[in-house]
Coordinates of C-alpha atoms and ligand atoms in Angstrom, one line a residue:
M601 CA -17.4 6.7 -20.2
F602 CA -19.2 9.3 -18.1
Y603 CA -18.8 9.1 -14.4
W604 CA -21.8 9.9 -12.2
D605 CA -20.8 8.1 -9.1
H606 CA -19.1 10.9 -7.1
A607 CA -20.6 9.9 -3.8
A608 CA -18.7 6.6 -4.0
S609 CA -15.4 8.4 -4.8
T610 CA -14.4 11.6 -6.5
P611 CA -11.4 12.2 -8.9
P612 CA -8.6 13.8 -6.9
Y613 CA -7.6 17.4 -7.9
E614 CA -4.5 17.3 -10.2
D615 CA -2.4 19.3 -7.7
V616 CA -3.4 16.9 -5.0
I617 CA -2.0 14.0 -7.1
R618 CA 1.2 16.0 -7.7
T619 CA 1.5 16.8 -4.0
I620 CA 1.4 13.1 -3.1
A621 CA 4.2 12.3 -5.5
E622 CA 6.3 15.3 -4.3
V623 CA 5.9 14.4 -0.7
M624 CA 6.7 10.7 -1.3
E625 CA 9.8 11.7 -3.2
Q626 CA 11.1 14.4 -1.1
H627 CA 9.9 13.8 2.5
Y628 CA 10.1 10.1 3.2
G629 CA 11.5 10.5 6.7
N630 CA 9.5 8.9 9.5
P631 CA 7.7 11.7 11.4
S632 CA 8.7 10.0 14.6
S633 CA 12.4 10.0 13.8
M634 CA 14.4 12.5 15.9
H635 CA 16.7 13.7 13.0
Q636 CA 16.1 16.6 10.7
W637 CA 14.3 14.5 8.0
G638 CA 11.9 13.1 10.6
E639 CA 11.3 16.6 11.8
D640 CA 10.6 17.8 8.3
S641 CA 7.9 15.2 7.9
S642 CA 6.5 16.0 11.3
R643 CA 6.3 19.7 10.3
L644 CA 4.3 18.8 7.2
I645 CA 1.8 16.9 9.4
K646 CA 1.6 19.9 11.8
H647 CA 0.9 22.3 9.0
A648 CA -1.7 19.9 7.5
R649 CA -3.4 19.6 10.9
E650 CA -3.7 23.4 11.0
V651 CA -5.2 23.6 7.5
C652 CA -7.8 21.0 8.4
S653 CA -8.6 22.6 11.7
R654 CA -9.2 26.0 10.0
A655 CA -11.6 24.3 7.4
L656 CA -13.7 23.1 10.4
D657 CA -13.1 26.1 12.6
V658 CA -11.7 23.9 15.4
K659 CA -8.3 23.6 17.2
P660 CA -5.5 21.7 15.5
S661 CA -5.2 19.5 18.6
E662 CA -8.8 18.3 18.0
I663 CA -7.9 16.7 14.6
I664 CA -6.9 13.0 14.5
F665 CA -5.8 11.6 11.1
T666 CA -7.2 8.2 10.2
S667 CA -7.1 5.8 7.2
G668 CA -10.6 7.0 6.2
A669 CA -14.1 7.3 7.5
T670 CA -14.6 3.6 8.2
E671 CA -11.7 3.8 10.7
G672 CA -12.9 7.2 11.9
N673 CA -16.4 5.9 12.6
N674 CA -15.1 2.8 14.3
L675 CA -12.8 4.8 16.5
A676 CA -15.4 7.4 17.4
I677 CA -18.2 4.9 18.3
K678 CA -16.2 2.1 19.9
G679 CA -13.6 4.4 21.4
A680 CA -16.1 6.7 23.1
T681 CA -18.4 3.9 24.2
L682 CA -15.6 1.9 25.8
Q683 CA -14.0 5.0 27.4
Y684 CA -17.3 6.1 29.0
M685 CA -19.0 2.8 29.7
N686 CA -19.1 3.7 33.4
R687 CA -21.8 6.2 32.4
G688 CA -24.1 3.5 31.1
K689 CA -24.7 0.9 28.4
H690 CA -27.2 2.6 26.1
L691 CA -26.5 3.9 22.6
I692 CA -28.6 5.6 19.9
T693 CA -28.2 5.6 16.2
T694 CA -30.4 5.4 13.1
Q695 CA -31.5 2.6 10.8
I696 CA -29.9 4.3 7.8
E697 CA -26.3 4.8 8.8
H698 CA -23.4 3.8 6.7
A699 CA -22.2 0.2 7.3
S700 CA -19.1 1.4 9.2
V701 CA -21.4 3.0 11.8
Y702 CA -24.3 0.4 11.7
E703 CA -22.0 -2.6 12.1
S704 CA -20.0 -0.9 14.8
F705 CA -23.2 -0.7 16.8
Q706 CA -24.1 -4.3 16.0
Q707 CA -20.7 -5.3 17.4
L708 CA -21.3 -3.2 20.5
Q709 CA -24.7 -5.0 20.9
Q710 CA -22.8 -8.3 20.8
W711 CA -20.5 -6.9 23.5
G712 CA -23.5 -6.3 25.8
F713 CA -24.5 -2.7 25.0
E714 CA -28.1 -1.8 24.3
V715 CA -28.7 0.1 21.0
T716 CA -31.8 2.0 19.9
F717 CA -31.9 2.2 16.0
L718 CA -34.1 5.2 15.3
P719 CA -36.5 5.0 12.4
V720 CA -36.7 7.7 9.6
D721 CA -39.7 9.2 7.8
S722 CA -40.6 8.7 4.2
Q723 CA -37.9 11.2 3.2
G724 CA -35.2 9.5 5.2
C725 CA -35.1 12.0 8.0
V726 CA -34.8 11.5 11.7
D727 CA -37.3 13.4 13.9
P728 CA -35.4 15.2 16.7
A729 CA -38.4 14.4 19.0
S730 CA -37.6 10.7 18.6
I731 CA -34.2 11.4 20.3
R732 CA -36.1 12.9 23.3
E733 CA -38.1 9.7 23.6
A734 CA -35.2 7.4 23.2
I735 CA -32.5 9.1 25.3
R736 CA -31.9 8.0 28.8
K737 CA -29.7 8.8 31.8
D738 CA -27.4 5.9 30.8
T739 CA -27.2 6.9 27.1
V740 CA -23.4 7.2 26.4
L741 CA -23.4 8.2 22.8
V742 CA -25.7 9.2 19.9
S743 CA -24.4 8.8 16.3
I744 CA -26.3 10.4 13.4
M745 CA -25.0 11.0 9.9
H746 CA -25.2 14.5 8.3
V747 CA -26.2 13.4 4.8
N748 CA -27.3 9.9 3.9
N749 CA -25.0 8.4 1.3
E750 CA -27.7 6.5 -0.6
I751 CA -30.6 8.9 -0.9
G752 CA -29.0 12.2 0.1
A753 CA -31.4 12.9 3.0
I754 CA -30.0 15.8 5.2
Q755 CA -30.5 15.3 8.9
P756 CA -31.5 18.2 11.1
I757 CA -28.1 18.0 12.9
E758 CA -28.4 21.3 14.8
A759 CA -31.9 20.4 16.2
I760 CA -30.7 16.9 17.1
G761 CA -27.6 18.3 18.9
D762 CA -29.7 20.7 20.8
M763 CA -32.1 17.9 21.8
I764 CA -29.3 15.6 22.9
K765 CA -27.6 18.2 25.0
R766 CA -30.9 19.4 26.6
C767 CA -32.0 15.9 27.5
N768 CA -28.6 14.6 28.7
P769 CA -25.6 17.0 28.5
R770 CA -23.3 14.0 29.2
T771 CA -24.3 12.1 26.1
I772 CA -21.6 12.3 23.4
F773 CA -22.8 13.3 20.0
H774 CA -21.0 11.8 16.9
V775 CA -21.7 12.9 13.3
D776 CA -20.6 11.0 10.2
G777 CA -20.0 14.0 8.1
V778 CA -18.6 12.2 5.0
Q779 CA -21.3 13.1 2.5
G780 CA -22.0 16.6 3.8
F781 CA -18.6 18.3 3.9
G782 CA -17.8 20.4 0.9
K783 CA -21.5 20.3 -0.1
L784 CA -23.3 21.9 2.8
P785 CA -22.2 24.4 5.5
V786 CA -20.7 22.7 8.6
D787 CA -20.7 24.3 12.1
L788 CA -19.5 21.8 14.7
T789 CA -19.7 24.3 17.6
K790 CA -23.3 25.4 16.8
W791 CA -24.3 21.8 16.2
Q792 CA -22.8 20.8 19.6
V793 CA -20.9 17.9 18.0
D794 CA -18.3 16.0 20.0
L795 CA -17.0 13.7 17.3
Y796 CA -17.1 14.2 13.5
T797 CA -15.8 11.9 10.8
L798 CA -14.5 12.8 7.3
S799 CA -13.0 10.9 4.4
A800 CA -10.8 12.7 1.8
H801 CA -11.8 10.7 -1.3
K802 CA -15.3 12.2 -1.1
F803 CA -14.1 15.7 -1.7
R804 CA -11.4 15.2 -4.3
G805 CA -8.6 14.0 -2.0
P806 CA -7.0 10.6 -2.1
K807 CA -8.5 7.3 -0.8
G808 CA -7.2 5.8 2.4
I809 CA -7.0 9.0 4.5
G810 CA -9.5 10.8 6.6
L811 CA -9.9 12.5 9.9
L812 CA -11.8 12.4 13.1
Y813 CA -12.5 15.6 15.0
V814 CA -12.4 14.9 18.8
R815 CA -13.7 17.8 20.9
E816 CA -11.1 19.0 23.4
G817 CA -11.4 17.2 26.7
L818 CA -13.1 14.1 25.3
K819 CA -11.2 10.9 25.8
L820 CA -11.3 7.8 23.5
T821 CA -10.1 4.3 24.1
P822 CA -7.8 3.7 21.1
I823 CA -8.8 0.9 18.7
L824 CA -5.3 0.6 17.2
T825 CA -2.5 0.4 19.8
G826 CA 1.2 0.2 19.5
G827 CA 2.5 3.7 19.1
A828 CA 2.0 7.2 20.4
Q829 CA 1.1 8.8 17.1
E830 CA -2.0 11.0 16.8
S831 CA -2.0 11.8 20.5
G832 CA -2.0 8.1 21.3
L833 CA -5.4 7.6 19.6
R834 CA -4.2 6.0 16.4
A835 CA -1.0 4.0 16.5
G836 CA 1.0 3.5 13.3
T837 CA 3.4 5.5 11.2
E838 CA 1.5 8.5 9.7
N839 CA 0.9 8.5 6.0
V840 CA 2.5 11.9 5.4
P841 CA 1.8 12.2 1.6
L842 CA -1.9 11.4 2.1
I843 CA -2.2 13.7 5.1
V844 CA -0.7 16.6 3.2
A845 CA -3.0 15.8 0.2
L846 CA -6.1 15.6 2.5
A847 CA -5.4 19.0 3.9
K848 CA -5.0 20.5 0.4
A849 CA -8.3 19.0 -0.8
M850 CA -10.1 20.0 2.4
R851 CA -9.1 23.6 2.1
K852 CA -10.3 23.7 -1.5
A853 CA -13.5 21.9 -0.8
S854 CA -14.3 24.2 2.1
E855 CA -13.5 27.3 0.0
Q856 CA -15.6 26.1 -2.9
Q857 CA -18.5 24.7 -0.9
E858 CA -21.0 27.4 -1.9
S859 CA -20.2 27.4 -5.6
F860 CA -20.2 23.6 -5.6
N861 CA -23.6 23.6 -4.0
S862 CA -25.2 26.0 -6.4
N863 CA -23.6 24.3 -9.5
V864 CA -24.7 20.8 -8.6
S865 CA -28.1 21.8 -7.3
T866 CA -29.0 23.2 -10.7
M867 CA -28.0 20.0 -12.4
R868 CA -29.7 17.9 -9.8
D869 CA -33.0 19.8 -10.4
Q870 CA -32.7 19.1 -14.1
I871 CA -32.1 15.4 -13.5
H872 CA -35.1 15.3 -11.1
T873 CA -37.3 16.8 -13.9
T874 CA -36.2 14.1 -16.4
I875 CA -36.8 11.3 -13.9
Q876 CA -40.3 12.6 -13.1
E877 CA -41.1 12.7 -16.8
I878 CA -40.1 9.1 -17.4
K879 CA -43.0 6.7 -16.8
G880 CA -42.3 4.0 -14.3
L881 CA -39.5 5.7 -12.4
K882 CA -40.0 6.8 -8.8
L883 CA -38.0 9.7 -7.4
H884 CA -36.8 9.5 -3.8
S885 CA -34.4 12.5 -3.6
H886 CA -36.0 15.9 -3.7
D887 CA -35.2 19.7 -3.6
G888 CA -34.5 19.6 0.1
S889 CA -32.0 16.7 -0.1
A890 CA -28.2 16.9 -0.7
P891 CA -27.3 18.8 -3.8
H892 CA -25.1 16.1 -5.3
I893 CA -27.3 13.0 -4.9
V894 CA -30.2 11.9 -7.1
H895 CA -32.0 8.7 -6.1
F896 CA -34.8 6.9 -7.8
S897 CA -36.1 3.4 -8.3
Y898 CA -37.6 1.5 -11.2
P899 CA -39.9 -0.9 -9.4
G900 CA -40.0 -4.3 -10.9
M901 CA -36.5 -4.0 -12.3
K902 CA -33.5 -5.1 -10.3
S903 CA -31.1 -2.2 -9.8
E904 CA -28.2 -4.0 -11.4
V905 CA -30.2 -4.4 -14.7
L906 CA -30.8 -0.7 -15.1
L907 CA -27.2 0.0 -13.9
H908 CA -25.7 -2.2 -16.6
T909 CA -28.1 -0.9 -19.3
L910 CA -27.0 2.6 -18.5
E911 CA -23.4 1.4 -18.5
E912 CA -23.8 0.1 -22.0
Q913 CA -24.5 3.7 -23.0
G914 CA -21.4 4.9 -21.2
I915 CA -23.1 6.1 -18.0
L916 CA -21.6 5.0 -14.7
V917 CA -24.0 5.2 -11.7
S918 CA -24.4 3.2 -8.6
T919 CA -27.1 0.9 -7.0
R920 CA -26.5 2.2 -3.5
S921 CA -23.4 3.0 -1.4
A922 CA -20.3 1.6 -2.9
C923 CA -19.5 -0.5 0.2
S924 CA -22.8 -2.4 0.0
S925 CA -23.5 -2.3 -3.7
K926 CA -22.4 -6.0 -4.1
Q927 CA -25.0 -7.2 -1.6
S928 CA -28.1 -8.7 -3.1
E929 CA -30.6 -7.9 -0.4
P930 CA -32.9 -4.9 -0.8
S931 CA -31.5 -1.6 0.6
R932 CA -31.8 -1.3 4.4
V933 CA -32.1 2.5 3.9
L934 CA -35.0 2.3 1.5
L935 CA -36.8 -0.2 3.6
S936 CA -36.5 2.1 6.6
M937 CA -38.2 4.8 4.6
G938 CA -41.2 2.6 4.2
L939 CA -40.5 1.5 0.6
S940 CA -41.7 -1.9 -0.6
I941 CA -39.2 -4.7 -1.1
E942 CA -39.7 -4.3 -4.9
E943 CA -38.8 -0.6 -4.7
A944 CA -36.0 -1.2 -2.3
S945 CA -34.4 -3.7 -4.7
S946 CA -34.6 -1.3 -7.7
G947 CA -32.8 1.8 -6.4
I948 CA -30.3 3.8 -8.5
R949 CA -28.1 6.6 -7.3
I950 CA -26.7 9.2 -9.6
S951 CA -24.1 11.4 -7.8
M952 CA -22.4 14.5 -9.1
G953 CA -19.2 16.4 -9.0
D954 CA -19.0 20.0 -10.2
M955 CA -17.1 19.3 -13.4
H956 CA -19.9 17.9 -15.6
T957 CA -20.7 19.7 -18.8
E958 CA -24.1 20.5 -20.3
D959 CA -23.4 17.9 -23.0
E960 CA -22.7 15.2 -20.4
L961 CA -25.9 16.1 -18.6
R962 CA -27.9 15.8 -21.9
L963 CA -26.3 12.4 -22.5
L964 CA -27.3 11.2 -19.1
Q965 CA -30.9 12.3 -19.5
Q966 CA -31.0 10.7 -22.9
A967 CA -29.5 7.4 -21.6
L968 CA -32.1 7.3 -18.8
R969 CA -34.9 7.7 -21.4
I970 CA -33.4 5.1 -23.7
S971 CA -32.7 2.6 -21.0
V972 CA -36.2 2.6 -19.6
E973 CA -37.6 2.3 -23.1
Q974 CA -35.4 -0.7 -23.7
L975 CA -36.3 -2.3 -20.4
E976 CA -40.0 -1.5 -20.3
P977 CA -41.3 -4.7 -22.0
L978 CA -39.3 -6.7 -19.4
Q979 CA -40.5 -4.6 -16.5
R980 CA -44.2 -4.8 -17.7
G981 CA -43.9 -8.6 -17.8
R982 CA -42.6 -8.6 -14.2
M983 CA -45.1 -6.1 -12.9
G984 CA -48.0 -7.7 -14.8
Ligands
PLP2288 N1 -19.7 7.1 5.9 C1 -20.3 7.5 4.8 C2 -21.6 8.3 4.9 C3 -19.9 7.1 3.5 O1 -20.5 7.5 2.4 C4 -18.7 6.4 3.4 C5 -18.2 5.9 2.1 O2 -18.9 5.5 1.2 C6 -18.0 6.0 4.6 C7 -18.5 6.4 5.8 C8 -16.7 5.2 4.6 O3 -15.7 6.0 4.1 P1 -14.2 5.4 3.7 O4 -14.4 5.0 2.3 O5 -13.3 6.5 3.9 O6 -14.0 4.3 4.6

């Protein structure tokens, strides 16, 4: 099988896997324990926090370890909104956020907050001017993702941060950075970001661990209570092996960001060319979108059918983000971009790591051609 679903999850680095086993075997003391073994574990977390903070060019005290980006996004959005609700009841996000962001806002709506879900253009991008129109004196928080997980659209985060802070300096800016880190440059200070979420399994770390950057001075109402861990923001015994592994993967991903970007962009361009050559396919990602995500649709053919036809040839891809791939409705992201229901029901995402060989790429291109050839009579019947 050939794996082309790296935006859903990437294979952990071998030394990251070894690190997890080593820390589990050798450092199982509870970091909150006062004896030496507890202190050993606590020191490992301290070091990991320093490594992560260096990768983001922020202070160690601004890093909060979480169980992943779903938790990080929930903590950032609900934690900041509840903490600062004396400032107002208005919130802004987009129509194309990951479910962990989108549904956090839906829950806040049920709790009485007013949410503006900004639209995107045909390339999946938010216009910073739409923030100027939407933002108010009582806007507590704006949350915009860096890179969309389905179509790879890159949001103009710096311009958005600038717009938010010029319109209302008190409005908190949260960025879901999950699909951008390790692929594109990140500059939280320049972007004027207050809260930034990451997940390790998107950059060759383990699943079940992530972090939330919380700008110094910003307070959050914790979502998980019952312990003083993580500066009181995230109760529960720390997962020391995964925290150490996260830091290791993060350092590598940040050091290798430029080479990752140039390796996968070249491959992405070649896949784009193939898709454009195949009659019936419609490309939605482009040269200016994230280097590791290719997205296209085969209008008239349900995504799952093409996915399984590709799988029969040993190619593993995705219909959309892993979290919502089992839903049967058309993609919310594609509909927001103005695509028809037919197009939004037939999307396929190919996402890359930087370890694919030329032969693997050729097999993928061949499998795409063969699959569409096989399905064409069926598709013609449906479209006709
Ligand atoms: N945000 C984005 C943009 C994602 O792509 C994902 C995972 O697919 C998440 C958040 C959730 O991450 P996690 O799997 O760590 O909960």
